[in-house]
Each structure stands twice: as C-alpha cells, then as structure tokens.
Coordinates of N, CA and C in Angstrom, one line a residue:
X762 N -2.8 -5.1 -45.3 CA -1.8 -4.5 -46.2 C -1.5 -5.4 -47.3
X763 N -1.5 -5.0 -48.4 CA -1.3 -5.8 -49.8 C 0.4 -5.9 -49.9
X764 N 0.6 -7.2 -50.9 CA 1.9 -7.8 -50.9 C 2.8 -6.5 -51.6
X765 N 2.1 -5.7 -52.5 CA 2.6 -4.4 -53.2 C 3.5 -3.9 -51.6
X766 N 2.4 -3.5 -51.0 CA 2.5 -2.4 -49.9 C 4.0 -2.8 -48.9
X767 N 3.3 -4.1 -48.7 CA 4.8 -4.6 -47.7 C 6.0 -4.9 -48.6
X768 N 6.0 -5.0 -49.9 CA 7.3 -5.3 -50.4 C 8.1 -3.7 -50.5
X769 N 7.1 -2.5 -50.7 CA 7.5 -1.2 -51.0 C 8.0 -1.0 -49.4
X770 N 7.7 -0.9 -48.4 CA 7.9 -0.5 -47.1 C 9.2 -1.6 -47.0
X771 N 9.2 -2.4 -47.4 CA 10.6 -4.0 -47.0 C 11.8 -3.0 -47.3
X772 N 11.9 -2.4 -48.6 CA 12.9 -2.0 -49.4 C 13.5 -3.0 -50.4
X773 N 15.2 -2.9 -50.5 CA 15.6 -4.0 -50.8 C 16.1 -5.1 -50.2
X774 N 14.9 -5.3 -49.3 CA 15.7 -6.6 -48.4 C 16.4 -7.8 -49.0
X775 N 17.1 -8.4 -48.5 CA 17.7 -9.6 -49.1 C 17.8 -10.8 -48.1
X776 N 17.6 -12.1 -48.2 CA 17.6 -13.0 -47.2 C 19.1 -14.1 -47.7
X777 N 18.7 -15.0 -46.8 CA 20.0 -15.7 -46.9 C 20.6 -16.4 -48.3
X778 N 19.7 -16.6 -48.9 CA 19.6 -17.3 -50.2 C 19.5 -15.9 -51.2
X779 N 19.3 -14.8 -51.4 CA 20.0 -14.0 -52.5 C 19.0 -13.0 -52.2
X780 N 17.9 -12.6 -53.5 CA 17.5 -11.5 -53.3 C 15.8 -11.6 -53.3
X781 N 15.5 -12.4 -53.0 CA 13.9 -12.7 -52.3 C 13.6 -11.8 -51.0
X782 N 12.3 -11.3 -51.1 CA 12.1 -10.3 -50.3 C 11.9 -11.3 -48.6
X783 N 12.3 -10.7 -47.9 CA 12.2 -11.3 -46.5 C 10.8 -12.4 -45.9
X784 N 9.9 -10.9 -46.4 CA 8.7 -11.4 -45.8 C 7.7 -12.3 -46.9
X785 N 8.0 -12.6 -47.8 CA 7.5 -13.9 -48.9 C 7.2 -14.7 -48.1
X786 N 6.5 -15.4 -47.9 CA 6.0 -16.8 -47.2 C 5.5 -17.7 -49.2
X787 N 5.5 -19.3 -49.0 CA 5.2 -19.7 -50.2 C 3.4 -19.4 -50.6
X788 N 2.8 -19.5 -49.5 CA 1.4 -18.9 -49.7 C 1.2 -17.6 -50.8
X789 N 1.7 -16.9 -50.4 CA 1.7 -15.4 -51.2 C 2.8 -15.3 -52.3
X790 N 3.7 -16.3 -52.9 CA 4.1 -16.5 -53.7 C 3.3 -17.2 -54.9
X791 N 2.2 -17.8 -54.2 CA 1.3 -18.9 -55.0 C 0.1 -18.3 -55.1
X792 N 0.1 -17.0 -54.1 CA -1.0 -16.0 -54.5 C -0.9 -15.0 -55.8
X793 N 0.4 -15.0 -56.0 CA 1.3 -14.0 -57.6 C 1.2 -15.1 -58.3
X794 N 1.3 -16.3 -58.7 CA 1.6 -16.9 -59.4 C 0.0 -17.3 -59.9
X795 N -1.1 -17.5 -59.3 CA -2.6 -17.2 -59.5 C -3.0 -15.8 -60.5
X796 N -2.7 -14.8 -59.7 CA -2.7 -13.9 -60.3 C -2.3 -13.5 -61.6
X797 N -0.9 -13.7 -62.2 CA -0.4 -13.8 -63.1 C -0.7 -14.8 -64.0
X798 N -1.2 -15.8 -63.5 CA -2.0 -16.9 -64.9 C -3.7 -16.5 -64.6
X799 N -3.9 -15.9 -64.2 CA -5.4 -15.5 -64.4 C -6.3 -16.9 -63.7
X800 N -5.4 -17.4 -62.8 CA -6.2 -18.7 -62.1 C -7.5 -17.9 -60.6
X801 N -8.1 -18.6 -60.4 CA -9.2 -18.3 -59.5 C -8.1 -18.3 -58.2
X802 N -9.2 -18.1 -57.1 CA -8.7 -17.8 -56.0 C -8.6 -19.6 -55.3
X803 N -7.7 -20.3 -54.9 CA -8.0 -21.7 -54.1 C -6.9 -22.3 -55.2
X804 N -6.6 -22.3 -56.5 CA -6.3 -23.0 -57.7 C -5.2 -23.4 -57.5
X805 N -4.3 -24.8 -57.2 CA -3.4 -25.4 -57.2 C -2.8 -25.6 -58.5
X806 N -3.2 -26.3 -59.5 CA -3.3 -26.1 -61.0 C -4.1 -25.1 -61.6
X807 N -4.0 -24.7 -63.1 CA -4.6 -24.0 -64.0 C -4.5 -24.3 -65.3
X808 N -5.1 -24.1 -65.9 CA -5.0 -25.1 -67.7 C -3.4 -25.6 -68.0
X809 N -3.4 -26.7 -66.7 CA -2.4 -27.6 -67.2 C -1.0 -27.6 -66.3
X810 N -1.1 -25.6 -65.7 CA 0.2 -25.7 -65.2 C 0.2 -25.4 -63.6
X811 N 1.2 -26.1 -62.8 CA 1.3 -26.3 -61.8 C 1.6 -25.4 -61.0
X812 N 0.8 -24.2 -60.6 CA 1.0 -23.6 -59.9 C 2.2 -23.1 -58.9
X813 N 1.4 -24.5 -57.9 CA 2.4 -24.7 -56.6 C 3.8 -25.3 -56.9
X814 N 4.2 -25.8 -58.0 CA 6.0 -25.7 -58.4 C 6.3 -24.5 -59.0
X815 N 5.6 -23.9 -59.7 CA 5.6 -22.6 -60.0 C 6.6 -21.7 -59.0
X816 N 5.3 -21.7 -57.9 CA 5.3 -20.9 -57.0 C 6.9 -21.6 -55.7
X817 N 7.2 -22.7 -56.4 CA 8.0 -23.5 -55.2 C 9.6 -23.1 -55.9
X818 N 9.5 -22.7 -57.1 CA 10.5 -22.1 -58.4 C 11.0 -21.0 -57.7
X819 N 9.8 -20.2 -57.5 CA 10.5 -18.5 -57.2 C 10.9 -18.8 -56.1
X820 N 10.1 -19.4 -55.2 CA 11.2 -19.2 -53.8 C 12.4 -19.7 -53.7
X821 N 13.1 -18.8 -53.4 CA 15.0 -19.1 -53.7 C 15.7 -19.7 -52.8
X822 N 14.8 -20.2 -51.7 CA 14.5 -21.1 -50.3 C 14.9 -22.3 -50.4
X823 N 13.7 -22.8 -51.6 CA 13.4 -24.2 -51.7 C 14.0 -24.8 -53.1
X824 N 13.6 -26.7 -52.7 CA 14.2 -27.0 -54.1 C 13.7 -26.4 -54.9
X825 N 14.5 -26.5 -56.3 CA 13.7 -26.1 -57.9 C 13.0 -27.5 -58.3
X826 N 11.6 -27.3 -58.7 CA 11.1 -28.1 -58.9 C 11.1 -28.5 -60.6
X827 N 10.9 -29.5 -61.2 CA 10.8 -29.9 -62.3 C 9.6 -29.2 -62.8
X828 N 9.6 -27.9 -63.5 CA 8.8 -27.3 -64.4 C 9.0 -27.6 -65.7
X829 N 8.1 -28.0 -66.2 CA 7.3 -28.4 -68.1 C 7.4 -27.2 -68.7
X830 N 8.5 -26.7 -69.2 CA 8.6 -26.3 -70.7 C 7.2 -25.8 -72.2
X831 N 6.6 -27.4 -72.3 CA 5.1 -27.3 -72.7 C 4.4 -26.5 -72.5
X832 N 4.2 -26.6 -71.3 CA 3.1 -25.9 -70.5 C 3.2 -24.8 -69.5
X833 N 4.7 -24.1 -69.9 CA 4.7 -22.3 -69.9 C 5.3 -21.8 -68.5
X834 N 5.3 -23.1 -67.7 CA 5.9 -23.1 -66.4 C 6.9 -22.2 -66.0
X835 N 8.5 -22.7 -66.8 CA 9.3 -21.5 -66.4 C 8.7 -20.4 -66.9
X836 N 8.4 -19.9 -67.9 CA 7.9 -18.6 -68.2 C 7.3 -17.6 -66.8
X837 N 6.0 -18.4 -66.4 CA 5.4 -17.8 -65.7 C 6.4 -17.9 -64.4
X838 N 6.7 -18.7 -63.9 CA 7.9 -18.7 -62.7 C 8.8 -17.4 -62.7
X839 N 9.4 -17.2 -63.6 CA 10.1 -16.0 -64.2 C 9.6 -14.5 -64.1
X840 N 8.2 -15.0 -64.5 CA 7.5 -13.6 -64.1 C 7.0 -13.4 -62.8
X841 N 6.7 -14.3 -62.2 CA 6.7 -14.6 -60.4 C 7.8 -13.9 -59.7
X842 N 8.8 -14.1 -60.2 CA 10.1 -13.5 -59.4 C 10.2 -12.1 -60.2
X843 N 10.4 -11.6 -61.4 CA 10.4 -10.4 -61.4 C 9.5 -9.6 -60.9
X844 N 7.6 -10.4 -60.7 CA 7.0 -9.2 -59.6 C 7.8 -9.3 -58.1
X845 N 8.4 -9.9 -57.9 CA 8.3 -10.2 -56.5 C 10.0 -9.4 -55.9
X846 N 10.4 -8.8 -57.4 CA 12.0 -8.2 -57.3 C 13.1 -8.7 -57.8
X847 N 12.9 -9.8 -57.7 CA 14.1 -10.8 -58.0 C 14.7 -10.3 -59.2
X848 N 16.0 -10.3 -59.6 CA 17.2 -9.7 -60.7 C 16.7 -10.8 -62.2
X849 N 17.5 -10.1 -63.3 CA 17.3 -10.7 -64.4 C 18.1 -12.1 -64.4
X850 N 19.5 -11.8 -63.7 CA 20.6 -13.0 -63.6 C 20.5 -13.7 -62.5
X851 N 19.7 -13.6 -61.7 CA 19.4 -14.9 -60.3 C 18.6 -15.6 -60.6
X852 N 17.4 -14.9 -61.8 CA 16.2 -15.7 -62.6 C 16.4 -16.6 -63.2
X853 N 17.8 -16.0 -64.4 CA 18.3 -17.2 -65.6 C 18.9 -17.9 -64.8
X854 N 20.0 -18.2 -63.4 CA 20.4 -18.9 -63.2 C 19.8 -19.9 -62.4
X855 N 18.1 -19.2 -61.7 CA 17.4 -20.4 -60.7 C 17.0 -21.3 -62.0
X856 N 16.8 -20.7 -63.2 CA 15.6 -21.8 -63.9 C 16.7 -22.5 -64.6
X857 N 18.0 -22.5 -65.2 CA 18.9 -22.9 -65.9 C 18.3 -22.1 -67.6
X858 N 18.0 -20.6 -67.8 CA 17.4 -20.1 -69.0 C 19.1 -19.0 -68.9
X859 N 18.7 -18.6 -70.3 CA 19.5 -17.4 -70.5 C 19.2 -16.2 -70.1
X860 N 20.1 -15.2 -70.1 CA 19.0 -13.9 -69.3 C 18.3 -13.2 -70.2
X861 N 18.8 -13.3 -71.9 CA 18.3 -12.5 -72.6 C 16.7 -13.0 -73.2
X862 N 16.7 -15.0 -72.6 CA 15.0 -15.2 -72.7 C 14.4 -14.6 -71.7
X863 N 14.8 -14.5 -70.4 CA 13.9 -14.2 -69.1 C 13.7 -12.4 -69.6
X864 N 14.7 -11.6 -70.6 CA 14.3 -11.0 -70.3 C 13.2 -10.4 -71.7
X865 N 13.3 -11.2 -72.2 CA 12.2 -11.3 -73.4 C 10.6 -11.5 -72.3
X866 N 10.6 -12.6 -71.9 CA 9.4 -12.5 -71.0 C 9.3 -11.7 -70.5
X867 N 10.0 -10.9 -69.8 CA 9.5 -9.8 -69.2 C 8.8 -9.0 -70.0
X868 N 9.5 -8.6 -70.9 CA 9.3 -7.7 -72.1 C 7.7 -7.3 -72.5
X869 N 7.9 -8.8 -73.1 CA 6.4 -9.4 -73.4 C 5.2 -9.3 -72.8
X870 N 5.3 -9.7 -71.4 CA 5.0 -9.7 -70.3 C 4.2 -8.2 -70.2
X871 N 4.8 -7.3 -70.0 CA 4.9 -5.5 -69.9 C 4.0 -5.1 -70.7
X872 N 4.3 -6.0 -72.1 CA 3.5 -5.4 -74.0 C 2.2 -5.9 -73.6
X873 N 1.5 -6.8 -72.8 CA 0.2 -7.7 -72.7 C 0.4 -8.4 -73.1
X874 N 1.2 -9.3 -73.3 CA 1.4 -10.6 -74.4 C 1.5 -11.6 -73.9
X875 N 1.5 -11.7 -72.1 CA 1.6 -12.9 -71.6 C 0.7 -14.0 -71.5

C-alpha cells in the first residue's frame, strides 16, 4: 500500500503532538522529502541539502533541527508537511516562518516552480 493510500484510508488522524498523520514513521517521511527534491532512492543529502533534518523538521515528534535557509531546507520541509497534511499554521509555527511565506511555497510549489 502507498503512503497516498494509507494516509487516505487514516483520515484526519491526529497524534499527540498535533496534526501528523499517525502512521508516519521518520523513514517514510525521508521517503517524501527524496521525492520532493528529486533525490535518488538511498539519498541522505542532495545538492547540498539535508535531507534527513528535513525529514526530522516535519516530524512534529522530534526535535527541530537546524535547517540552512541557503540551501532551501525550510522550504522543502514545508512542503514535506503539507504532503503529508499538516495545516498552514502548525507549519509557520514548527519552522519559526510566517504563514503567508509557507503559503507562498505551497503555491509555487502547485505552479511547478519548486
């Protein structure tokens, strides 16, 4: 079953920490976050950016890690958690952004511009 499939069948589950889908493991968080930077399959880094804090960003579990600005980090983090459901205002408030940039990235995001 694809992470699509079980997040549609989940509903809106919510866990203890806000609104992260139940069944997220950090694995398959860092499998979206691959995906969305166009990194290969195995890729811890990708031209520059760190994946697996990326991926340690969206989970609303764990610490927030020090993401680089430079190198597109929160952005992509951002877009991590919007595939994954997460609200416009849980987003600006995990990364310390405003919600009207997170929701510019989306936007963008949506246009092909990511």
């Amino acid at each position: 079953m694809s992470l699509a499939e079980r997040l549609e069948d989940q509903g809106p589950a919510r866990s203890l920490t806000g609104a992260m889908p139940v069944a997220l493991g950090p694995g398959e968080l860092l499998a979206v976050a691959r995906r969305l930077a166009g990194a290969p399959e195995g890729a811890t880094w990708w031209r520059g950016r760190d994946l697996v804090a990326v991926a340690r960003a969206a989970d609303l579990a764990a610490t927030l890690p020090v993401l680089d600005p430079e190198r597109d980090e929160p952005r992509l983090a951002a877009l991590v958690m919007t595939e994954v459901g997460i609200g416009i205002e849980e987003i600006a408030g995990r990364l310390g952004e405003h919600e009207r940039q997170v929701s510019r990235w989306r936007k963008a995001a949506e246009a092909g511009r990511a």
